[in-house]
Short mmCIF file of C-alpha atoms in Angstrom, two decimals:
data_model
loop_
_atom_site.label_atom_id
_atom_site.label_comp_id
_atom_site.label_asym_id
_atom_site.label_seq_id
_atom_site.Cartn_x
_atom_site.Cartn_y
_atom_site.Cartn_z
CA MET A 1 0.00 0.00 0.00
CA SER A 2 1.47 3.39 -0.98
CA ARG A 3 1.53 6.31 1.43
CA SER A 4 -0.98 8.02 -0.83
CA GLU A 5 -3.41 5.50 0.62
CA ILE A 6 -3.65 4.79 4.34
CA PRO A 7 -5.72 2.19 6.18
CA TYR A 8 -8.82 2.89 8.25
CA GLU A 9 -6.99 1.76 11.40
CA GLU A 10 -4.39 4.51 11.05
CA ILE A 11 -7.04 7.21 10.73
CA ILE A 12 -8.81 5.88 13.82
CA GLU A 13 -5.54 5.84 15.74
CA ARG A 14 -5.00 9.51 14.84
CA LEU A 15 -8.52 10.31 16.04
CA ASP A 16 -7.95 8.38 19.28
CA LYS A 17 -4.73 10.32 19.92
CA SER A 18 -6.19 13.74 19.10
CA LYS A 19 -5.80 16.52 21.63
CA LEU A 20 -9.01 17.59 23.33
CA ASN A 21 -10.22 20.94 22.03
CA LYS A 22 -13.38 23.02 22.26
CA VAL A 23 -14.96 21.34 19.21
CA PHE A 24 -14.99 17.94 20.96
CA VAL A 25 -16.57 19.55 24.03
CA ILE A 26 -19.20 21.49 22.05
CA VAL A 27 -20.24 18.43 20.03
CA ALA A 28 -20.47 16.35 23.23
CA LEU A 29 -22.64 19.00 24.90
CA LEU A 30 -24.96 19.33 21.90
CA THR A 31 -25.36 15.56 21.83
CA ALA A 32 -25.94 15.43 25.58
CA LEU A 33 -28.80 17.94 25.35
CA GLY A 34 -30.92 14.86 24.77
CA GLY A 35 -29.79 13.73 28.21
CA PHE A 36 -31.23 16.96 29.63
CA LEU A 37 -34.62 16.12 28.09
CA PHE A 38 -34.25 12.53 29.29
CA GLY A 39 -33.78 13.85 32.83
CA TYR A 40 -36.48 16.51 32.66
CA ASP A 41 -39.20 14.45 30.99
CA THR A 42 -38.69 11.40 33.22
CA GLY A 43 -38.21 13.39 36.41
CA VAL A 44 -41.10 15.81 36.06
CA ILE A 45 -43.62 13.06 36.84
CA SER A 46 -42.27 13.03 40.38
CA SER A 47 -43.51 16.58 40.98
CA ALA A 48 -46.62 16.35 38.80
CA LEU A 49 -47.92 12.99 40.07
CA PRO A 50 -49.69 14.18 43.26
CA TYR A 51 -51.51 16.93 41.33
CA VAL A 52 -52.34 14.76 38.30
CA GLU A 53 -53.81 12.08 40.57
CA SER A 54 -55.99 14.69 42.25
CA TYR A 55 -57.02 16.38 38.98
CA PHE A 56 -58.04 13.14 37.21
CA HIS A 57 -59.11 11.36 40.43
CA ILE A 58 -56.55 8.58 39.96
CA SER A 59 -56.57 6.32 42.99
CA HIS A 60 -55.89 2.83 41.65
CA ALA A 61 -52.33 1.43 41.77
CA PHE A 62 -52.67 0.18 38.18
CA ALA A 63 -53.28 3.64 36.73
CA GLU A 64 -50.55 5.16 38.88
CA ALA A 65 -48.09 2.50 37.78
CA TRP A 66 -48.83 3.05 34.08
CA LEU A 67 -48.65 6.83 34.43
CA VAL A 68 -45.14 6.57 35.88
CA ALA A 69 -43.84 3.48 34.08
CA GLY A 70 -45.43 3.71 30.62
CA GLU A 71 -42.74 6.13 29.47
CA SER A 72 -40.01 3.59 30.35
CA LEU A 73 -41.77 0.81 28.44
CA LEU A 74 -41.97 2.91 25.25
CA ALA A 75 -38.36 4.02 25.84
CA GLY A 76 -37.33 0.37 25.61
CA VAL A 77 -39.23 0.02 22.34
CA GLY A 78 -37.68 3.24 21.02
CA ALA A 79 -34.19 1.96 21.82
CA LEU A 80 -34.75 -1.32 19.96
CA VAL A 81 -36.17 0.48 16.92
CA ALA A 82 -33.38 3.07 16.89
CA GLY A 83 -30.47 0.63 16.88
CA PRO A 84 -30.78 -0.70 13.32
CA ILE A 85 -31.72 2.79 12.05
CA VAL A 86 -28.53 4.46 13.27
CA ASP A 87 -26.38 1.64 11.88
CA LYS A 88 -28.02 2.04 8.45
CA PHE A 89 -28.73 5.77 8.17
CA GLY A 90 -26.21 7.30 10.57
CA ARG A 91 -26.12 8.75 14.07
CA LYS A 92 -27.07 12.36 13.25
CA SER A 93 -30.39 11.57 11.52
CA LEU A 94 -31.85 9.96 14.62
CA LEU A 95 -30.51 12.65 16.93
CA LEU A 96 -32.50 15.17 14.90
CA ALA A 97 -35.68 13.07 14.79
CA ASP A 98 -35.59 12.70 18.57
CA GLY A 99 -35.73 16.46 19.06
CA ALA A 100 -38.93 16.70 17.00
CA ILE A 101 -40.58 13.83 18.90
CA TYR A 102 -39.63 15.36 22.26
CA PHE A 103 -41.24 18.66 21.23
CA VAL A 104 -44.52 17.33 19.84
CA PHE A 105 -45.35 14.96 22.67
CA ALA A 106 -44.30 17.34 25.44
CA ILE A 107 -46.95 19.75 24.12
CA LEU A 108 -49.58 17.01 23.78
CA THR A 109 -48.87 15.75 27.30
CA ALA A 110 -49.44 19.24 28.71
CA LEU A 111 -52.75 19.50 26.83
CA ALA A 112 -54.06 16.02 27.75
CA ALA A 113 -57.82 16.07 28.33
CA SER A 114 -58.01 12.74 30.18
CA SER A 115 -55.82 10.43 32.23
CA ILE A 116 -55.76 7.93 29.32
CA LEU A 117 -54.46 10.56 26.89
CA LEU A 118 -51.95 11.74 29.49
CA ILE A 119 -50.58 8.20 29.81
CA ILE A 120 -50.44 7.79 26.01
CA TRP A 121 -48.72 11.10 25.21
CA ARG A 122 -46.29 10.82 28.09
CA SER A 123 -45.43 7.26 27.07
CA LEU A 124 -44.68 8.43 23.52
CA VAL A 125 -42.22 10.97 24.90
CA GLY A 126 -40.49 7.85 26.21
CA PHE A 127 -40.02 6.61 22.63
CA ALA A 128 -37.77 9.62 21.92
CA ILE A 129 -35.91 9.15 25.21
CA GLY A 130 -35.18 5.51 24.42
CA ALA A 131 -34.08 6.27 20.87
CA ASP A 132 -31.74 8.98 22.12
CA THR A 133 -30.12 6.66 24.66
CA ALA A 134 -29.52 4.14 21.87
CA VAL A 135 -27.25 6.53 19.98
CA ALA A 136 -25.96 9.44 22.08
CA THR A 137 -23.21 7.80 24.15
CA GLY A 138 -21.95 5.67 21.26
CA TYR A 139 -21.84 8.69 18.95
CA MET A 140 -19.78 10.57 21.52
CA ALA A 141 -17.48 7.58 22.04
CA GLU A 142 -16.86 7.35 18.29
CA PHE A 143 -15.33 10.80 17.97
CA SER A 144 -13.69 11.13 21.41
CA PRO A 145 -9.92 10.85 21.97
CA ALA A 146 -9.33 7.59 23.85
CA SER A 147 -7.72 9.24 26.89
CA LYS A 148 -10.66 11.66 27.32
CA ARG A 149 -13.50 9.38 26.21
CA GLY A 150 -14.92 8.87 29.68
CA LYS A 151 -14.98 12.60 30.41
CA LEU A 152 -16.82 13.40 27.16
CA VAL A 153 -19.28 10.50 27.26
CA ILE A 154 -20.21 11.05 30.90
CA THR A 155 -21.56 14.47 29.91
CA GLN A 156 -24.67 12.45 29.02
CA GLU A 157 -25.14 11.57 32.69
CA VAL A 158 -24.29 15.13 33.75
CA MET A 159 -27.04 16.49 31.53
CA ILE A 160 -29.48 13.83 32.72
CA ILE A 161 -28.91 15.02 36.29
CA VAL A 162 -29.17 18.68 35.23
CA GLY A 163 -32.50 17.84 33.60
CA LEU A 164 -33.71 15.93 36.65
CA THR A 165 -32.68 18.76 38.96
CA ALA A 166 -34.40 21.31 36.73
CA SER A 167 -37.60 19.22 36.72
CA PHE A 168 -37.66 19.04 40.52
CA TRP A 169 -37.13 22.77 41.03
CA VAL A 170 -39.61 23.67 38.28
CA GLY A 171 -42.03 21.30 39.99
CA TYR A 172 -41.37 22.92 43.35
CA VAL A 173 -42.02 26.45 42.03
CA LEU A 174 -45.17 25.39 40.14
CA SER A 175 -46.43 23.29 43.05
CA PHE A 176 -47.66 26.43 44.78
CA SER A 177 -50.18 26.85 41.93
CA ALA A 178 -50.54 23.09 41.27
CA ASN A 179 -49.84 23.83 37.59
CA TRP A 180 -48.96 20.33 36.43
CA ARG A 181 -49.68 21.17 32.78
CA LEU A 182 -46.91 23.74 32.69
CA MET A 183 -44.57 21.25 34.40
CA PHE A 184 -44.96 18.95 31.40
CA GLY A 185 -45.21 21.67 28.75
CA LEU A 186 -41.95 23.39 29.63
CA GLY A 187 -40.15 20.33 28.30
CA ALA A 188 -40.95 21.61 24.79
CA VAL A 189 -38.63 24.61 25.23
CA PRO A 190 -35.30 22.71 25.46
CA ALA A 191 -36.63 20.29 22.81
CA ILE A 192 -36.90 23.01 20.15
CA VAL A 193 -33.48 24.37 21.15
CA LEU A 194 -32.02 20.85 20.86
CA LEU A 195 -33.56 20.36 17.43
CA ALA A 196 -32.12 23.63 16.11
CA LEU A 197 -28.60 23.10 17.46
CA ARG A 198 -28.24 19.45 16.44
CA PHE A 199 -28.32 20.43 12.76
CA TYR A 200 -24.72 21.60 13.28
CA LEU A 201 -23.48 18.20 14.48
CA PRO A 202 -21.05 16.33 12.20
CA GLU A 203 -21.76 12.71 11.33
CA SER A 204 -19.60 10.09 13.06
CA PRO A 205 -16.31 9.69 11.10
CA ARG A 206 -16.12 6.03 12.07
CA TRP A 207 -19.59 5.31 10.71
CA LEU A 208 -18.92 7.24 7.49
CA LEU A 209 -15.77 5.23 6.83
CA LEU A 210 -17.62 1.97 7.40
CA GLN A 211 -20.08 3.13 4.71
CA GLY A 212 -17.22 3.88 2.30
CA ARG A 213 -18.04 7.61 2.33
CA VAL A 214 -14.43 8.74 2.42
CA ASN A 215 -14.90 12.39 1.38
CA ASP A 216 -17.70 12.90 3.93
CA ALA A 217 -15.50 11.29 6.59
CA LYS A 218 -12.63 13.66 5.76
CA LYS A 219 -14.98 16.64 6.15
CA ALA A 220 -16.20 15.32 9.51
CA LEU A 221 -12.64 14.69 10.69
CA SER A 222 -11.61 18.22 9.69
CA LYS A 223 -14.23 19.63 12.07
CA PHE A 224 -12.32 17.94 14.89
CA GLY A 225 -9.01 19.38 13.66
CA LEU A 226 -7.85 16.21 11.90
CA TYR A 227 -6.98 16.96 8.26
CA VAL A 228 -6.41 13.97 5.98
CA THR A 229 -5.01 14.43 2.48
CA GLU A 230 -4.32 10.78 1.68
CA ASN A 231 -6.89 8.39 0.29
CA ILE A 232 -8.35 6.18 3.01
CA LYS A 233 -8.67 2.44 2.53
CA THR A 234 -12.03 1.69 4.08
CA PRO A 235 -12.66 -1.50 6.09
CA GLN A 236 -14.67 -4.44 4.86
CA SER A 237 -18.42 -4.06 4.64
CA GLU A 238 -20.49 -4.39 7.80
CA LYS A 239 -21.18 -7.80 9.22
CA GLY A 240 -24.67 -9.15 9.54
CA PHE A 241 -26.63 -9.19 12.77
CA ARG A 242 -26.38 -12.96 13.24
CA GLU A 243 -22.68 -12.97 12.41
CA LEU A 244 -21.99 -10.36 15.05
CA LEU A 245 -24.04 -12.13 17.71
CA SER A 246 -22.12 -15.32 16.98
CA ASN A 247 -19.00 -13.47 18.15
CA LYS A 248 -18.18 -14.51 21.72
CA ALA A 249 -16.72 -11.11 22.65
CA VAL A 250 -19.84 -9.26 21.47
CA ARG A 251 -22.13 -11.59 23.42
CA LYS A 252 -20.01 -11.21 26.53
CA ALA A 253 -19.98 -7.40 26.24
CA LEU A 254 -23.78 -7.40 25.90
CA LEU A 255 -24.07 -9.66 28.95
CA ILE A 256 -21.70 -7.73 31.22
CA VAL A 257 -22.77 -4.20 30.28
CA GLY A 258 -26.40 -5.33 30.17
CA LEU A 259 -26.20 -6.65 33.73
CA TRP A 260 -24.61 -3.38 34.90
CA LEU A 261 -27.54 -1.48 33.37
CA VAL A 262 -30.07 -3.86 34.94
CA PHE A 263 -28.53 -3.36 38.38
CA GLN A 264 -28.41 0.39 37.66
CA GLN A 265 -32.21 0.37 37.42
CA VAL A 266 -33.45 -2.32 39.80
CA THR A 267 -31.50 -1.12 42.86
CA GLY A 268 -33.95 1.71 43.50
CA ILE A 269 -32.77 4.96 41.90
CA ASN A 270 -35.98 5.63 40.03
CA ILE A 271 -38.19 4.78 42.99
CA ILE A 272 -36.45 7.64 44.80
CA LEU A 273 -36.59 10.00 41.81
CA TYR A 274 -40.12 9.24 40.54
CA TYR A 275 -41.96 8.31 43.74
CA GLY A 276 -40.00 10.44 46.21
CA PRO A 277 -42.70 13.09 46.75
CA THR A 278 -45.37 10.36 46.93
CA ILE A 279 -43.38 8.57 49.65
CA TYR A 280 -42.96 11.78 51.65
CA LYS A 281 -46.61 12.68 51.19
CA ALA A 282 -47.57 9.30 52.67
CA MET A 283 -45.53 10.28 55.73
CA GLY A 284 -47.53 13.48 56.22
CA LEU A 285 -45.62 16.12 54.26
CA THR A 286 -47.51 18.57 52.04
CA GLY A 287 -47.07 18.31 48.28
CA THR A 288 -44.73 21.31 48.13
CA ALA A 289 -42.61 20.09 51.06
CA ALA A 290 -42.48 16.58 49.60
CA ILE A 291 -41.15 17.91 46.28
CA LEU A 292 -38.57 20.05 48.12
CA ALA A 293 -37.37 17.04 50.12
CA THR A 294 -36.81 15.16 46.84
CA SER A 295 -35.16 18.12 45.11
CA ILE A 296 -32.39 18.65 47.67
CA PRO A 297 -30.71 15.21 47.37
CA ASP A 298 -30.85 15.35 43.58
CA THR A 299 -29.24 18.80 43.54
CA LEU A 300 -26.40 17.48 45.70
CA GLY A 301 -26.08 14.59 43.25
CA LEU A 302 -25.39 17.11 40.47
CA ILE A 303 -22.28 18.29 42.33
CA VAL A 304 -21.02 14.74 42.70
CA VAL A 305 -21.54 13.79 39.04
CA LEU A 306 -19.40 16.79 38.08
CA ILE A 307 -16.63 15.31 40.22
CA ALA A 308 -17.09 11.97 38.44
CA LEU A 309 -16.61 13.79 35.13
CA PHE A 310 -13.08 14.75 36.14
CA VAL A 311 -12.01 11.42 37.66
CA ILE A 312 -13.54 8.78 35.36
CA ASP A 313 -10.54 8.76 33.02
CA LYS A 314 -8.14 8.62 35.99
CA TRP A 315 -9.86 6.15 38.31
CA GLY A 316 -11.62 4.19 35.58
CA ARG A 317 -15.13 2.77 35.23
CA ARG A 318 -14.54 -0.30 37.37
CA LYS A 319 -13.28 1.49 40.50
CA LEU A 320 -16.06 4.04 40.30
CA GLY A 321 -18.59 1.20 39.94
CA ILE A 322 -17.37 -0.57 43.08
CA LEU A 323 -17.40 2.72 44.99
CA GLY A 324 -20.83 3.69 43.65
CA TYR A 325 -22.64 0.42 44.25
CA GLY A 326 -20.92 0.09 47.64
CA GLY A 327 -22.26 3.49 48.66
CA VAL A 328 -25.72 2.52 47.39
CA VAL A 329 -25.63 -0.44 49.79
CA GLY A 330 -24.90 1.99 52.63
CA GLY A 331 -27.73 4.30 51.59
CA LEU A 332 -30.19 1.43 51.46
CA ALA A 333 -29.12 0.25 54.91
CA ILE A 334 -30.16 3.67 56.23
CA MET A 335 -33.35 3.45 54.16
CA LEU A 336 -34.27 0.19 55.90
CA VAL A 337 -34.08 1.96 59.27
CA GLY A 338 -36.37 4.71 57.99
CA ALA A 339 -38.77 2.17 56.46
CA TYR A 340 -38.89 0.30 59.79
CA TYR A 341 -39.88 3.45 61.66
CA TYR A 342 -42.46 4.19 58.95
CA SER A 343 -43.99 0.73 59.32
CA THR A 344 -44.25 1.18 63.09
CA GLY A 345 -45.81 4.63 62.77
CA VAL A 346 -42.89 6.62 64.22
CA LEU A 347 -42.93 9.26 61.46
CA SER A 348 -40.79 11.73 63.43
CA LEU A 349 -37.87 9.33 62.91
CA ALA A 350 -38.93 7.83 59.57
CA VAL A 351 -38.74 11.15 57.69
CA PRO A 352 -35.16 12.15 58.69
CA PHE A 353 -33.80 8.62 58.16
CA ILE A 354 -35.39 8.32 54.71
CA PHE A 355 -34.21 11.83 53.80
CA ALA A 356 -30.64 10.95 54.88
CA ALA A 357 -30.84 7.65 52.99
CA MET A 358 -31.86 9.40 49.79
CA ILE A 359 -28.93 11.81 50.07
CA VAL A 360 -26.37 9.03 50.62
CA TYR A 361 -27.91 6.86 47.92
CA ILE A 362 -28.02 9.59 45.26
CA LEU A 363 -24.50 10.87 46.02
CA PHE A 364 -22.93 7.45 45.50
CA PHE A 365 -25.19 6.51 42.59
CA GLN A 366 -24.29 9.65 40.68
CA MET A 367 -20.62 9.23 41.51
CA GLY A 368 -20.14 5.66 40.34
CA VAL A 369 -23.22 3.95 38.91
CA GLY A 370 -25.22 6.04 36.44
CA GLY A 371 -22.41 7.78 34.56
CA PRO A 372 -20.00 4.83 34.21
CA GLY A 373 -22.91 2.64 33.13
CA TRP A 374 -23.77 4.89 30.20
CA VAL A 375 -20.07 5.22 29.32
CA LEU A 376 -19.75 1.42 29.14
CA GLN A 377 -22.86 1.25 26.98
CA GLY A 378 -21.34 3.67 24.48
CA GLU A 379 -17.83 2.28 24.24
CA SER A 380 -17.96 -1.50 24.69
CA LEU A 381 -19.16 -2.70 21.27
CA PRO A 382 -17.57 -2.79 17.78
CA THR A 383 -18.35 0.21 15.56
CA GLU A 384 -20.17 -1.87 12.95
CA PHE A 385 -22.50 -3.18 15.67
CA ARG A 386 -22.58 -0.15 17.95
CA GLY A 387 -25.97 1.20 16.92
CA ARG A 388 -27.82 -2.11 17.16
CA GLY A 389 -25.85 -3.14 20.25
CA MET A 390 -26.50 0.14 22.06
CA GLY A 391 -30.17 -0.19 21.16
CA ILE A 392 -30.25 -3.62 22.81
CA LEU A 393 -28.42 -2.34 25.89
CA ALA A 394 -30.60 0.77 26.20
CA ALA A 395 -33.71 -1.41 25.85
CA ILE A 396 -32.44 -3.69 28.63
CA ASP A 397 -31.96 -0.62 30.81
CA TRP A 398 -35.43 0.77 30.10
CA PHE A 399 -37.29 -2.52 30.45
CA ALA A 400 -35.59 -3.11 33.82
CA ASN A 401 -36.60 0.43 34.76
CA PHE A 402 -40.19 -0.27 33.71
CA VAL A 403 -40.46 -3.46 35.76
CA ILE A 404 -39.21 -1.97 39.03
CA ILE A 405 -41.23 1.26 38.89
CA PHE A 406 -44.35 -0.56 37.70
CA ILE A 407 -44.37 -3.03 40.58
CA PHE A 408 -43.57 -0.48 43.31
CA PRO A 409 -47.13 0.84 43.83
CA TYR A 410 -48.45 -2.73 44.14
CA TRP A 411 -45.61 -3.84 46.42
CA LYS A 412 -46.04 -0.80 48.67
CA ALA A 413 -49.80 -1.34 48.89
CA THR A 414 -49.63 -5.09 49.63
CA LEU A 415 -46.27 -5.92 51.23
CA GLY A 416 -45.14 -2.52 52.52
CA MET A 417 -42.05 -0.40 51.94
CA TYR A 418 -39.73 -2.25 54.34
CA SER A 419 -39.76 -5.50 52.36
CA PHE A 420 -39.28 -3.56 49.11
CA TRP A 421 -36.16 -1.78 50.37
CA MET A 422 -34.88 -5.12 51.71
CA LEU A 423 -35.10 -6.44 48.14
CA GLU A 424 -33.22 -3.37 46.86
CA PHE A 425 -30.53 -3.83 49.53
CA ALA A 426 -29.98 -7.47 48.47
CA LEU A 427 -29.80 -6.51 44.79
CA SER A 428 -27.25 -3.79 45.57
CA VAL A 429 -24.99 -6.24 47.41
CA ALA A 430 -25.20 -8.52 44.36
CA ALA A 431 -24.28 -5.53 42.15
CA VAL A 432 -21.08 -4.84 44.13
CA LEU A 433 -20.01 -8.48 43.78
CA PHE A 434 -20.83 -8.47 40.07
CA VAL A 435 -18.72 -5.37 39.32
CA TYR A 436 -15.80 -6.65 41.38
CA LEU A 437 -15.76 -10.10 39.82
CA PHE A 438 -16.70 -9.56 36.19
CA VAL A 439 -16.52 -5.96 34.92
CA PRO A 440 -13.30 -5.17 33.01
CA GLU A 441 -11.58 -1.80 32.98
CA THR A 442 -12.21 -0.06 29.64
CA LYS A 443 -10.36 3.17 30.50
CA GLY A 444 -8.13 4.20 27.59
CA VAL A 445 -8.81 1.03 25.57
CA PRO A 446 -9.26 1.89 21.84
CA LEU A 447 -12.79 1.19 20.61
CA GLU A 448 -11.49 -1.22 17.98
CA LYS A 449 -9.77 -3.24 20.76
CA MET A 450 -12.94 -3.75 22.79
CA PRO A 451 -13.64 -7.19 21.25
CA GLU A 452 -10.13 -8.24 22.31
CA LEU A 453 -10.82 -7.00 25.85
CA TYR A 454 -14.16 -8.81 26.13
CA SER A 455 -12.84 -12.01 24.57
CA ARG A 456 -10.95 -12.85 27.76
CA ASN A 457 -12.22 -15.44 30.21
CA LEU A 458 -14.44 -14.10 33.00
CA SER A 459 -11.77 -15.10 35.51
CA ASP A 460 -9.34 -12.70 33.79
CA MET A 461 -11.66 -9.69 33.66
CA ARG A 462 -10.09 -8.04 36.72
CA LYS A 463 -6.60 -8.07 35.16
CA PRO A 464 -5.26 -4.92 33.39
CA PHE A 465 -5.80 -5.02 29.63
CA VAL A 466 -2.79 -5.42 27.38
CA THR A 467 -3.29 -5.65 23.61
CA GLU A 468 -1.81 -8.54 21.67
CA THR A 469 0.63 -6.14 19.99
CA GLU A 470 1.81 -4.78 23.35
CA ALA A 471 2.15 -8.31 24.74
CA SER A 472 4.33 -9.36 21.78
CA ALA A 473 6.49 -6.24 22.18
CA ASN A 474 7.10 -7.05 25.85
CA GLU A 475 8.21 -10.61 25.18
#
């Protein structure tokens, strides 16, 4: 091969070794705006729920469960649908479509004339959320320098928490007038901003090269400061779905990252975020005070996730995961004390213990569980399978989310909160063991080397990763 023609792998190595500049940061932030809408549109139900239930006279656990959980179910569907689309038509096209869906259904949710329509429109907002989570982190991982990939991709989690925090404080301010329609409708404002700004996003250079679109890839690379004058030898055409799933490394990556995302959801985070005001209201707080009590821990969580942004590429995903899930165990231990006092009617002790538990839980979750989980989802799969694979992983996350938040109203009504938090405590202990035993460290590993990393035996997952080339050089 002459030097007038260079292989795909060399271009990708140049991109991986690029210096971080403002363009990388701006593109990451524009992509992560979908995370803001994810956070706002999922979190706003926490503040709106008490007023919606009163307005539409919703008293049955089934209707409450669907109102809260329906969005997560459609998010899972949206993720599965989005995966093949982004592999075939590109990452940018779906990022734009999501903005339009967010806008339309946020407006319709605010204008809902019945509880049935409210459930339908809100659930369809979930379709956009799921589709966005199937592409955003992988898109960011594909253009990020390897040494800064964690910092850029975790901006998704940062924006999710910013959106959640905004939803709680908007809910708190509007709770004085019980204006639940405006709580939902305000989600249309960032949606239209997102739609306008995402037109300026470049397409993923990795995806363009896989499609053989060399000139378009060169233009995209130039936006990141990487100018290529040589002709690029593109890789072989994409592999089929069955062929990829027959790959042991791909299956193992789906299993390990999928389990992380399941634990991320079923250990209780969204019970705290979505049902927090309802839990406090059951303990005698007013609607406004209950929303405030939920808003404070989440705001503190925003500070912690900003710390995670600066340490994820130093400490790594694995260490943060052990720290995060370990802290979640501690938070749930405190929660069990509060739930015990609640079950015995000692509300003067139940409220402060549950409030303290939520603070501890959210601080550790945001430090080491949510962000690293989304980073792993975006970086762990081969480029030719990333869209479909991320869709599968995002769907796993959302379906797990749906199950746990759907069953909570029934569990609380029949078995009580203490037994529910005991289940969450046991699942969190299992999560710590899982991360320690099986999750590999992906920090700094080139995306094209991920199959090599995940091809190792499970017993070797805790060992530092050394590529085959590096191993041969050291012999």
